[in-house]
């Protein structure tokens, strides 16, 4: 019988735990569970630990998402997954295929086999990066990925839908903007997600009842917006505390050149990375 003060989860898995957001979020996640499992590539975990110890009291379980058997073992006994692991920037296809597409398939198959009821998936604004910066879109607007990376995140949203419809695994897909201590430039005034709002967003995504498969924009309460975030925010009860406008005076004049694609499109500079020829072609 759980006590009134028992944390909501027994065993919570965080992938991408050695990454920027994984390290930022881990303390908040630890408060939600009895056991937090931190997972990432073995080399990434070792490098992160060499810089500073990972969260005391957490379990560290290295795993390459491209290894189906290792992912199957990783999800055993897990109550919920916060999936932030994978390639996080635009780049060549093979590593994105291995981590973000095959890796996600491994993750959902493992979730199905181990009856894990919920995943919080770090999707990205690059699923819709080919909308213009003067457009305001909702989650009902069609995807317009801006590269290999955005396309892989669209696959992630698709597999989340499949495993909800067929297998009843719930997912909140967070279309995260730019999660940083402060907005870096003019575009960031629209896309910024503060780190404390990220904590709240992930907590609400884990705890909100009956989410099904839900798309939610991951940004702070910014005055300037590319995205209309309702009804997703309301559905999960997310009430962001920060507004990028606080930083407007510092960054409003940091803009891409007039007439450039990086200034025209929501993708920003990702639109200028690549294209990448396939190996052997
Ligand atoms: P990051 O690159 O710092 O962390 C990603 C982690 O995934 C790394 O530690 C990396 O070692 C790990 N990883 C890569 N390939 C892997 C594999 N094959 N197996 C296991 N782990 C692997 O990225 P960051 O900024 O912490 O982002 C975390 C997540 O949030 C990513 O999925 C990213 O796409 C997403 N996101 C982040 C945004 C941001 O503003 N930082 C914006 C939108 C989405
Ligand atoms: C992302 O999806 C990336 O993971 C992150 O590194 C940022 O570049 C962010 O989008 C952004 O668009 O600012």
Coordinates of C-alpha atoms and ligand atoms in Angstrom, one line a residue:
X1 CA 0.0 0.0 0.0
X2 CA 1.7 3.3 -1.1
X3 CA 2.1 6.0 1.6
X4 CA 0.5 9.4 0.9
X5 CA 4.0 10.8 0.3
X6 CA 5.2 8.0 -2.0
X7 CA 6.6 9.4 -5.3
X8 CA 4.4 8.7 -8.3
X9 CA 6.9 6.4 -10.0
X10 CA 9.0 3.5 -8.8
X11 CA 11.5 3.2 -11.7
X12 CA 11.8 6.1 -14.1
X13 CA 14.1 5.9 -17.1
X14 CA 15.8 9.0 -18.6
X15 CA 17.6 8.5 -21.9
X16 CA 20.1 11.1 -23.1
X17 CA 21.1 11.5 -19.5
X18 CA 24.6 12.6 -20.3
X19 CA 23.3 15.3 -22.7
X20 CA 22.7 19.0 -21.9
X21 CA 19.0 18.7 -21.1
X22 CA 19.3 15.2 -19.5
X23 CA 21.8 16.6 -17.0
X24 CA 19.6 19.7 -16.4
X25 CA 16.4 17.7 -15.8
X26 CA 17.7 14.8 -13.8
X27 CA 17.4 16.3 -10.3
X28 CA 13.7 17.2 -10.9
X29 CA 13.0 13.7 -12.2
X30 CA 14.7 12.1 -9.2
X31 CA 12.1 13.7 -7.0
X32 CA 9.3 11.9 -8.9
X33 CA 10.5 8.4 -8.4
X34 CA 12.1 5.9 -6.1
X35 CA 14.8 4.9 -8.7
X36 CA 15.9 7.1 -11.5
X37 CA 17.8 5.2 -14.2
X38 CA 20.2 7.4 -16.2
X39 CA 21.1 6.0 -19.6
X40 CA 23.2 7.2 -22.6
X41 CA 26.0 5.9 -24.8
X42 CA 28.8 4.4 -22.7
X43 CA 31.3 6.9 -23.9
X44 CA 29.0 9.9 -23.3
X45 CA 28.3 8.7 -19.7
X46 CA 32.0 8.2 -19.0
X47 CA 32.8 11.7 -20.4
X48 CA 30.1 13.3 -18.4
X49 CA 31.2 11.6 -15.2
X50 CA 34.8 12.6 -15.8
X51 CA 33.6 16.3 -15.8
X52 CA 31.3 16.0 -12.7
X53 CA 29.7 13.1 -10.9
X54 CA 26.2 12.2 -12.3
X55 CA 23.3 12.5 -9.9
X56 CA 24.1 10.8 -6.6
X57 CA 21.6 8.0 -5.8
X58 CA 20.7 7.4 -9.5
X59 CA 21.3 4.1 -11.3
X60 CA 23.5 4.4 -14.3
X61 CA 22.8 2.0 -17.2
X62 CA 24.7 2.6 -20.4
X63 CA 22.9 1.7 -23.6
X64 CA 23.2 2.4 -27.3
X65 CA 19.7 3.0 -28.7
X66 CA 20.8 1.2 -31.9
X67 CA 21.2 -2.0 -30.0
X68 CA 17.7 -3.6 -29.9
X69 CA 18.6 -6.2 -27.2
X70 CA 20.2 -3.6 -25.0
X71 CA 17.2 -1.3 -25.2
X72 CA 14.9 -4.3 -24.4
X73 CA 16.9 -4.9 -21.2
X74 CA 16.9 -1.2 -20.4
X75 CA 13.1 -1.0 -20.2
X76 CA 12.6 -4.0 -17.9
X77 CA 10.7 -2.9 -14.8
X78 CA 10.3 0.7 -15.9
X79 CA 7.2 2.7 -15.1
X80 CA 7.7 5.5 -17.6
X81 CA 10.4 6.8 -20.0
X82 CA 11.6 10.3 -20.5
X83 CA 13.2 9.8 -23.9
X84 CA 15.7 12.6 -24.6
X85 CA 18.5 10.4 -26.1
X86 CA 19.5 10.5 -29.8
X87 CA 21.1 12.8 -32.3
X88 CA 20.0 16.3 -31.4
X89 CA 21.1 18.4 -34.4
X90 CA 20.9 18.4 -38.2
X91 CA 23.5 16.1 -39.8
X92 CA 24.2 13.1 -42.0
X93 CA 21.6 10.4 -42.3
X94 CA 23.3 7.2 -41.0
X95 CA 23.7 8.2 -37.3
X96 CA 20.2 9.8 -37.3
X97 CA 18.8 6.6 -38.8
X98 CA 20.5 4.5 -36.1
X99 CA 19.7 6.6 -33.0
X100 CA 16.5 8.5 -33.9
X101 CA 14.6 6.0 -36.1
X102 CA 15.8 2.5 -35.4
X103 CA 16.5 3.5 -31.8
X104 CA 13.0 4.8 -31.4
X105 CA 11.6 1.6 -32.9
X106 CA 13.6 -0.4 -30.4
X107 CA 12.4 1.8 -27.6
X108 CA 8.7 1.4 -28.4
X109 CA 9.0 -2.3 -29.0
X110 CA 10.6 -2.6 -25.6
X111 CA 7.9 -0.5 -24.1
X112 CA 5.3 -2.8 -25.6
X113 CA 6.9 -6.0 -24.4
X114 CA 7.5 -4.6 -20.9
X115 CA 4.0 -2.9 -20.7
X116 CA 5.5 0.5 -20.0
X117 CA 2.4 2.8 -20.0
X118 CA 3.9 6.2 -20.9
X119 CA 6.7 7.8 -22.8
X120 CA 7.6 11.5 -22.8
X121 CA 9.4 12.0 -26.2
X122 CA 11.7 15.0 -27.0
X123 CA 10.4 15.9 -30.4
X124 CA 11.5 19.2 -31.9
X125 CA 10.4 22.4 -33.5
X126 CA 12.3 21.2 -36.6
X127 CA 9.3 19.0 -37.5
X128 CA 7.7 22.3 -38.7
X129 CA 10.9 24.3 -39.4
X130 CA 9.8 25.1 -43.0
X131 CA 7.0 27.4 -41.9
X132 CA 7.9 31.0 -42.1
X133 CA 8.8 33.0 -39.1
X134 CA 5.8 35.4 -39.7
X135 CA 3.4 32.4 -39.4
X136 CA 1.8 31.2 -36.2
X137 CA 1.0 27.5 -36.4
X138 CA -0.9 25.0 -34.2
X139 CA -0.4 21.2 -33.8
X140 CA -3.2 20.8 -36.4
X141 CA -1.0 22.2 -39.1
X142 CA 0.8 19.7 -41.4
X143 CA 4.4 18.9 -40.6
X144 CA 7.1 20.6 -42.6
X145 CA 10.4 19.1 -41.5
X146 CA 13.5 21.1 -42.3
X147 CA 16.1 18.3 -42.7
X148 CA 17.2 14.8 -41.7
X149 CA 16.9 15.6 -38.0
X150 CA 13.4 17.1 -38.2
X151 CA 12.3 14.2 -40.4
X152 CA 13.5 11.7 -37.7
X153 CA 11.5 13.6 -35.1
X154 CA 8.4 13.4 -37.3
X155 CA 9.0 9.6 -37.4
X156 CA 9.1 9.7 -33.6
X157 CA 5.7 11.4 -33.5
X158 CA 4.4 8.8 -36.0
X159 CA 5.6 5.8 -34.0
X160 CA 4.2 7.4 -30.8
X161 CA 0.8 7.5 -32.5
X162 CA 1.1 3.9 -33.8
X163 CA 1.9 2.5 -30.3
X164 CA -0.9 4.5 -28.8
X165 CA -3.5 3.4 -31.3
X166 CA -2.5 -0.3 -31.5
X167 CA -0.9 -1.0 -28.1
X168 CA -2.3 1.7 -25.7
X169 CA 1.1 3.2 -24.8
X170 CA 0.6 6.9 -24.1
X171 CA 3.1 9.5 -25.3
X172 CA 3.5 13.2 -24.9
X173 CA 5.5 14.4 -27.9
X174 CA 7.2 17.7 -26.8
X175 CA 8.0 19.9 -29.8
X176 CA 10.8 21.6 -28.0
X177 CA 11.9 25.0 -29.2
X178 CA 15.3 26.2 -27.8
X179 CA 15.9 24.9 -24.2
X180 CA 18.7 27.0 -22.8
X181 CA 19.4 29.2 -19.8
X182 CA 18.6 32.3 -22.0
X183 CA 17.4 33.0 -25.6
X184 CA 20.6 33.3 -27.7
X185 CA 19.2 35.5 -30.5
X186 CA 16.1 37.1 -32.1
X187 CA 14.7 33.8 -33.2
X188 CA 15.2 32.5 -29.6
X189 CA 12.8 35.1 -28.4
X190 CA 10.1 33.0 -30.1
X191 CA 11.5 29.5 -29.4
X192 CA 12.9 29.8 -25.9
X193 CA 12.1 27.2 -23.2
X194 CA 13.7 28.1 -19.9
X195 CA 15.2 25.2 -17.9
X196 CA 12.7 25.6 -15.0
X197 CA 9.8 25.6 -17.5
X198 CA 11.3 22.4 -19.1
X199 CA 11.2 20.7 -15.6
X200 CA 7.6 21.6 -15.2
X201 CA 6.7 20.6 -18.8
X202 CA 8.2 17.1 -18.4
X203 CA 6.7 16.7 -15.0
X204 CA 3.2 17.6 -16.3
X205 CA 3.8 15.3 -19.3
X206 CA 4.5 12.4 -16.9
X207 CA 1.7 13.1 -14.5
X208 CA -1.3 14.4 -16.5
X209 CA -4.1 11.9 -16.8
X210 CA -5.3 10.3 -20.1
X211 CA -3.0 12.0 -22.5
X212 CA -3.3 9.4 -25.3
X213 CA -0.8 10.5 -28.0
X214 CA -0.5 14.3 -27.6
X215 CA 1.6 16.9 -29.3
X216 CA 2.7 19.8 -27.1
X217 CA 4.8 22.8 -27.9
X218 CA 7.8 23.1 -25.6
X219 CA 8.3 26.8 -25.0
X220 CA 8.1 29.3 -22.2
X221 CA 5.3 31.9 -21.9
X222 CA 7.0 34.0 -24.6
X223 CA 5.3 37.1 -25.8
X224 CA 6.6 36.4 -29.3
X225 CA 5.5 33.1 -30.7
X226 CA 5.7 30.9 -33.8
X227 CA 3.3 28.5 -32.2
X228 CA -0.1 28.7 -30.6
X229 CA 0.4 26.2 -27.8
X230 CA -3.2 25.6 -26.7
X231 CA -5.0 23.2 -26.1
X232 CA -1.9 21.1 -25.4
X233 CA -0.7 23.2 -22.5
X234 CA -4.2 23.2 -20.9
X235 CA -4.6 19.4 -21.4
X236 CA -1.4 18.7 -19.4
X237 CA -1.8 21.6 -17.0
X238 CA 1.5 23.3 -18.0
X239 CA 1.8 26.9 -16.8
X240 CA 5.1 28.3 -17.8
X241 CA 6.7 30.9 -15.6
X242 CA 9.2 32.6 -17.9
X243 CA 8.9 35.0 -20.9
X244 CA 11.8 35.5 -23.3
X245 CA 10.9 39.2 -23.5
X246 CA 13.0 39.7 -20.4
X247 CA 16.0 39.3 -22.7
X248 CA 14.7 41.2 -25.7
X249 CA 17.0 44.2 -25.2
X250 CA 20.1 41.9 -25.2
X251 CA 19.3 39.7 -28.2
X252 CA 16.7 41.4 -30.5
X253 CA 19.4 42.7 -32.8
X254 CA 21.1 39.4 -33.1
X255 CA 19.5 38.3 -36.4
X256 CA 20.4 36.3 -39.5
X257 CA 21.0 38.5 -42.6
X258 CA 18.0 40.2 -44.2
X259 CA 16.7 38.0 -47.0
X260 CA 18.4 34.8 -45.8
X261 CA 16.5 31.5 -45.5
X262 CA 17.7 31.2 -41.9
X263 CA 15.8 34.5 -41.2
X264 CA 12.8 33.7 -43.2
X265 CA 12.1 30.2 -41.8
X266 CA 11.4 29.0 -38.3
X267 CA 14.2 26.4 -38.8
X268 CA 16.8 29.2 -38.3
X269 CA 20.3 28.1 -39.1
X270 CA 19.4 24.4 -39.4
X271 CA 18.1 25.2 -42.9
X272 CA 21.6 25.9 -44.0
X273 CA 23.2 22.7 -42.7
X274 CA 23.6 20.1 -45.5
X275 CA 22.5 18.6 -47.8
X276 CA 24.5 15.4 -47.0
X277 CA 25.4 13.0 -49.8
X278 CA 24.7 9.4 -48.8
X279 CA 27.8 7.2 -48.1
X280 CA 28.9 5.4 -51.2
X281 CA 27.1 7.7 -53.7
Ligands
LIG1 P1 22.4 16.4 -26.4 O1 23.0 16.1 -27.8 O2 23.2 17.2 -25.5 O3 22.0 15.1 -25.7 C1 21.5 13.9 -26.4 C2 22.1 12.7 -25.8 O4 21.7 11.6 -26.6 C3 23.7 12.8 -25.9 O5 24.2 12.7 -24.5 C4 24.1 11.6 -26.7 O6 25.2 10.9 -26.3 C5 22.8 10.7 -26.6 N1 22.8 9.8 -27.8 C6 23.1 10.1 -29.1 N2 23.0 9.0 -29.8 C7 22.7 7.9 -29.0 C8 22.5 6.5 -29.1 N3 22.7 5.9 -30.3 N4 22.2 5.8 -28.0 C9 22.0 6.4 -26.8 N5 22.2 7.7 -26.6 C10 22.5 8.5 -27.7 O7 21.0 17.1 -26.7 P2 20.1 18.0 -25.8 O8 20.2 19.4 -26.2 O9 20.3 17.6 -24.4 O10 18.6 17.5 -26.3 C11 18.0 16.4 -25.7 C12 16.8 15.9 -26.6 O11 15.9 17.0 -26.7 C13 17.3 15.5 -27.9 O12 16.5 14.4 -28.3 C14 17.0 16.7 -28.8 O13 16.7 16.3 -30.2 C15 15.7 17.2 -28.1 N6 15.6 18.7 -28.3 C16 16.5 19.5 -27.7 C17 16.3 20.9 -27.9 C18 17.2 21.9 -27.2 O14 16.9 23.1 -27.3 N7 18.3 21.4 -26.5 C19 15.3 21.4 -28.8 C20 14.4 20.4 -29.4 C21 14.6 19.1 -29.2
LIG2 C1 16.7 21.4 -31.6 O1 16.0 20.6 -31.9 C2 18.1 21.1 -31.2 O2 18.2 19.9 -30.5 C3 18.8 22.2 -30.4 O3 20.2 22.0 -30.4 C4 18.4 23.6 -30.9 O4 19.1 23.9 -32.0 C5 17.0 23.8 -31.1 O5 16.4 22.7 -31.8 C6 16.6 25.1 -31.8 O6 15.9 25.0 -32.9 O7 17.0 26.2 -31.4

